[in-house]
Amino acid sequence: MSHSHQRHDRPAPRKMGFKHAIKLFLLNAVLFGACAAFAGVIIGDYLPTEAQGKVILGFLVGPLVLAVISTIAHMKAHQWTSADDMAERFVHPHQTHMKGDA
C-alpha cells in the first residue's frame, strides 16, 4: 500500500529565488559537512601529525565547495524536487501543514 506525504490542502512553494537558494545551500552544506565529518573521524587516527591540519582544512573547504556547486546546478535546472521541500522544512521545521492540522 502506497503512503503519500503530499500536502493536499495547499500547494508547495515553487518560488526559487535567492532566499530559496540560501536555504538549499545550507541544507547541502550540512549534508556534505556531515559526510566529511564522518570520513574525518574514520581517517583521523591514521594521519601523520604534520598532515592533520591540511586534511582538516580540506574536510572544511571541500563540503562548502560541493555545496556551492550542487546548489548552482540545482537552481539552474529550474525544477522543484524533494530536495527543495527538504530545504524549506530544514530552515522552518515547524511549518508543516499536514492534512487535518488546525
PDB file of C-alpha atoms in Angstrom:
ATOM      1  CA  MET A   1       0.000   0.000   0.000  1.00  0.00           C
ATOM      2  CA  SER A   2       1.430   3.342  -1.032  1.00  0.00           C
ATOM      3  CA  HIS A   3       1.567   6.142   1.509  1.00  0.00           C
ATOM      4  CA  SER A   4       1.781   9.682   0.174  1.00  0.00           C
ATOM      5  CA  HIS A   5       3.240  12.575   2.118  1.00  0.00           C
ATOM      6  CA  GLN A   6       1.804  15.218  -0.181  1.00  0.00           C
ATOM      7  CA  ARG A   7       0.007  18.143   1.388  1.00  0.00           C
ATOM      8  CA  HIS A   8      -3.313  18.332  -0.426  1.00  0.00           C
ATOM      9  CA  ASP A   9      -4.642  21.368   1.427  1.00  0.00           C
ATOM     10  CA  ARG A  10      -2.093  23.816  -0.029  1.00  0.00           C
ATOM     11  CA  PRO A  11       0.423  23.657  -2.851  1.00  0.00           C
ATOM     12  CA  ALA A  12       4.142  23.509  -2.116  1.00  0.00           C
ATOM     13  CA  PRO A  13       6.044  26.780  -2.590  1.00  0.00           C
ATOM     14  CA  ARG A  14       7.570  26.961  -6.044  1.00  0.00           C
ATOM     15  CA  LYS A  15       9.497  30.223  -5.889  1.00  0.00           C
ATOM     16  CA  MET A  16      13.172  29.506  -6.500  1.00  0.00           C
ATOM     17  CA  GLY A  17      14.642  32.896  -5.644  1.00  0.00           C
ATOM     18  CA  PHE A  18      17.691  33.993  -3.689  1.00  0.00           C
ATOM     19  CA  LYS A  19      16.210  33.074  -0.285  1.00  0.00           C
ATOM     20  CA  HIS A  20      15.447  29.570  -1.502  1.00  0.00           C
ATOM     21  CA  ALA A  21      18.986  29.236  -2.902  1.00  0.00           C
ATOM     22  CA  ILE A  22      20.385  30.120   0.540  1.00  0.00           C
ATOM     23  CA  LYS A  23      18.142  27.504   2.187  1.00  0.00           C
ATOM     24  CA  LEU A  24      19.228  24.918  -0.367  1.00  0.00           C
ATOM     25  CA  PHE A  25      22.892  25.837   0.167  1.00  0.00           C
ATOM     26  CA  LEU A  26      22.524  25.456   3.946  1.00  0.00           C
ATOM     27  CA  LEU A  27      20.949  22.033   3.520  1.00  0.00           C
ATOM     28  CA  ASN A  28      23.684  20.936   1.100  1.00  0.00           C
ATOM     29  CA  ALA A  29      26.434  22.302   3.371  1.00  0.00           C
ATOM     30  CA  VAL A  30      25.084  20.384   6.363  1.00  0.00           C
ATOM     31  CA  LEU A  31      24.682  17.155   4.395  1.00  0.00           C
ATOM     32  CA  PHE A  32      28.124  17.324   2.765  1.00  0.00           C
ATOM     33  CA  GLY A  33      29.636  18.514   6.055  1.00  0.00           C
ATOM     34  CA  ALA A  34      28.185  15.557   7.941  1.00  0.00           C
ATOM     35  CA  CYS A  35      29.648  13.162   5.379  1.00  0.00           C
ATOM     36  CA  ALA A  36      33.041  14.883   5.611  1.00  0.00           C
ATOM     37  CA  ALA A  37      32.943  14.797   9.421  1.00  0.00           C
ATOM     38  CA  PHE A  38      32.242  11.072   9.341  1.00  0.00           C
ATOM     39  CA  ALA A  39      35.103  10.498   6.905  1.00  0.00           C
ATOM     40  CA  GLY A  40      37.369  12.677   9.070  1.00  0.00           C
ATOM     41  CA  VAL A  41      36.597  10.636  12.157  1.00  0.00           C
ATOM     42  CA  ILE A  42      37.363   7.432  10.279  1.00  0.00           C
ATOM     43  CA  ILE A  43      40.721   8.521   8.816  1.00  0.00           C
ATOM     44  CA  GLY A  44      41.785  10.913  11.594  1.00  0.00           C
ATOM     45  CA  ASP A  45      43.641   8.246  13.554  1.00  0.00           C
ATOM     46  CA  TYR A  46      45.669   7.175  10.530  1.00  0.00           C
ATOM     47  CA  LEU A  47      47.040  10.597   9.559  1.00  0.00           C
ATOM     48  CA  PRO A  48      50.541  11.719  10.412  1.00  0.00           C
ATOM     49  CA  THR A  49      50.518  14.673  12.800  1.00  0.00           C
ATOM     50  CA  GLU A  50      52.040  17.120  10.271  1.00  0.00           C
ATOM     51  CA  ALA A  51      49.286  16.393   7.686  1.00  0.00           C
ATOM     52  CA  GLN A  52      46.310  16.728  10.028  1.00  0.00           C
ATOM     53  CA  GLY A  53      45.926  20.497   9.563  1.00  0.00           C
ATOM     54  CA  LYS A  54      45.781  20.257   5.777  1.00  0.00           C
ATOM     55  CA  VAL A  55      43.354  17.352   5.877  1.00  0.00           C
ATOM     56  CA  ILE A  56      41.060  19.129   8.343  1.00  0.00           C
ATOM     57  CA  LEU A  57      41.129  22.221   6.128  1.00  0.00           C
ATOM     58  CA  GLY A  58      40.224  20.003   3.170  1.00  0.00           C
ATOM     59  CA  PHE A  59      37.346  18.495   5.125  1.00  0.00           C
ATOM     60  CA  LEU A  60      36.070  22.016   5.861  1.00  0.00           C
ATOM     61  CA  VAL A  61      36.542  23.572   2.422  1.00  0.00           C
ATOM     62  CA  GLY A  62      35.579  20.536   0.311  1.00  0.00           C
ATOM     63  CA  PRO A  63      31.983  20.263   1.546  1.00  0.00           C
ATOM     64  CA  LEU A  64      31.444  24.017   1.125  1.00  0.00           C
ATOM     65  CA  VAL A  65      32.698  23.880  -2.469  1.00  0.00           C
ATOM     66  CA  LEU A  66      30.484  20.860  -3.171  1.00  0.00           C
ATOM     67  CA  ALA A  67      27.509  22.640  -1.579  1.00  0.00           C
ATOM     68  CA  VAL A  68      28.030  25.686  -3.814  1.00  0.00           C
ATOM     69  CA  ILE A  69      28.362  23.552  -6.947  1.00  0.00           C
ATOM     70  CA  SER A  70      25.319  21.404  -6.172  1.00  0.00           C
ATOM     71  CA  THR A  71      23.214  24.447  -5.262  1.00  0.00           C
ATOM     72  CA  ILE A  72      24.101  26.233  -8.508  1.00  0.00           C
ATOM     73  CA  ALA A  73      23.428  23.093 -10.572  1.00  0.00           C
ATOM     74  CA  HIS A  74      20.090  22.552  -8.831  1.00  0.00           C
ATOM     75  CA  MET A  75      18.997  26.176  -9.268  1.00  0.00           C
ATOM     76  CA  LYS A  76      19.942  26.137 -12.969  1.00  0.00           C
ATOM     77  CA  ALA A  77      17.717  23.091 -13.516  1.00  0.00           C
ATOM     78  CA  HIS A  78      14.630  25.178 -12.564  1.00  0.00           C
ATOM     79  CA  GLN A  79      12.804  22.085 -11.360  1.00  0.00           C
ATOM     80  CA  TRP A  80      11.247  21.766  -7.912  1.00  0.00           C
ATOM     81  CA  THR A  81      12.196  18.450  -6.296  1.00  0.00           C
ATOM     82  CA  SER A  82      12.019  16.824  -2.890  1.00  0.00           C
ATOM     83  CA  ALA A  83      15.384  18.467  -2.097  1.00  0.00           C
ATOM     84  CA  ASP A  84      13.611  21.831  -2.338  1.00  0.00           C
ATOM     85  CA  ASP A  85      10.891  20.650   0.024  1.00  0.00           C
ATOM     86  CA  MET A  86      13.563  19.418   2.414  1.00  0.00           C
ATOM     87  CA  ALA A  87      15.414  22.754   2.253  1.00  0.00           C
ATOM     88  CA  GLU A  88      12.219  24.626   3.103  1.00  0.00           C
ATOM     89  CA  ARG A  89      11.493  22.305   6.041  1.00  0.00           C
ATOM     90  CA  PHE A  90      15.145  22.385   7.151  1.00  0.00           C
ATOM     91  CA  VAL A  91      15.046  26.117   7.766  1.00  0.00           C
ATOM     92  CA  HIS A  92      11.429  26.259   9.028  1.00  0.00           C
ATOM     93  CA  PRO A  93      10.764  22.844  10.628  1.00  0.00           C
ATOM     94  CA  HIS A  94       7.557  23.938  12.379  1.00  0.00           C
ATOM     95  CA  GLN A  95       5.795  24.936   9.176  1.00  0.00           C
ATOM     96  CA  THR A  96       4.367  21.543   8.392  1.00  0.00           C
ATOM     97  CA  HIS A  97       0.734  21.863   7.409  1.00  0.00           C
ATOM     98  CA  MET A  98      -0.397  18.290   7.076  1.00  0.00           C
ATOM     99  CA  LYS A  99      -3.941  17.385   6.178  1.00  0.00           C
ATOM    100  CA  GLY A 100      -6.110  17.507   9.277  1.00  0.00           C
ATOM    101  CA  ASP A 101      -3.957  20.061  11.163  1.00  0.00           C
ATOM    102  CA  ALA A 102      -5.739  23.101  12.514  1.00  0.00           C
TER     103      ALA A 102
END
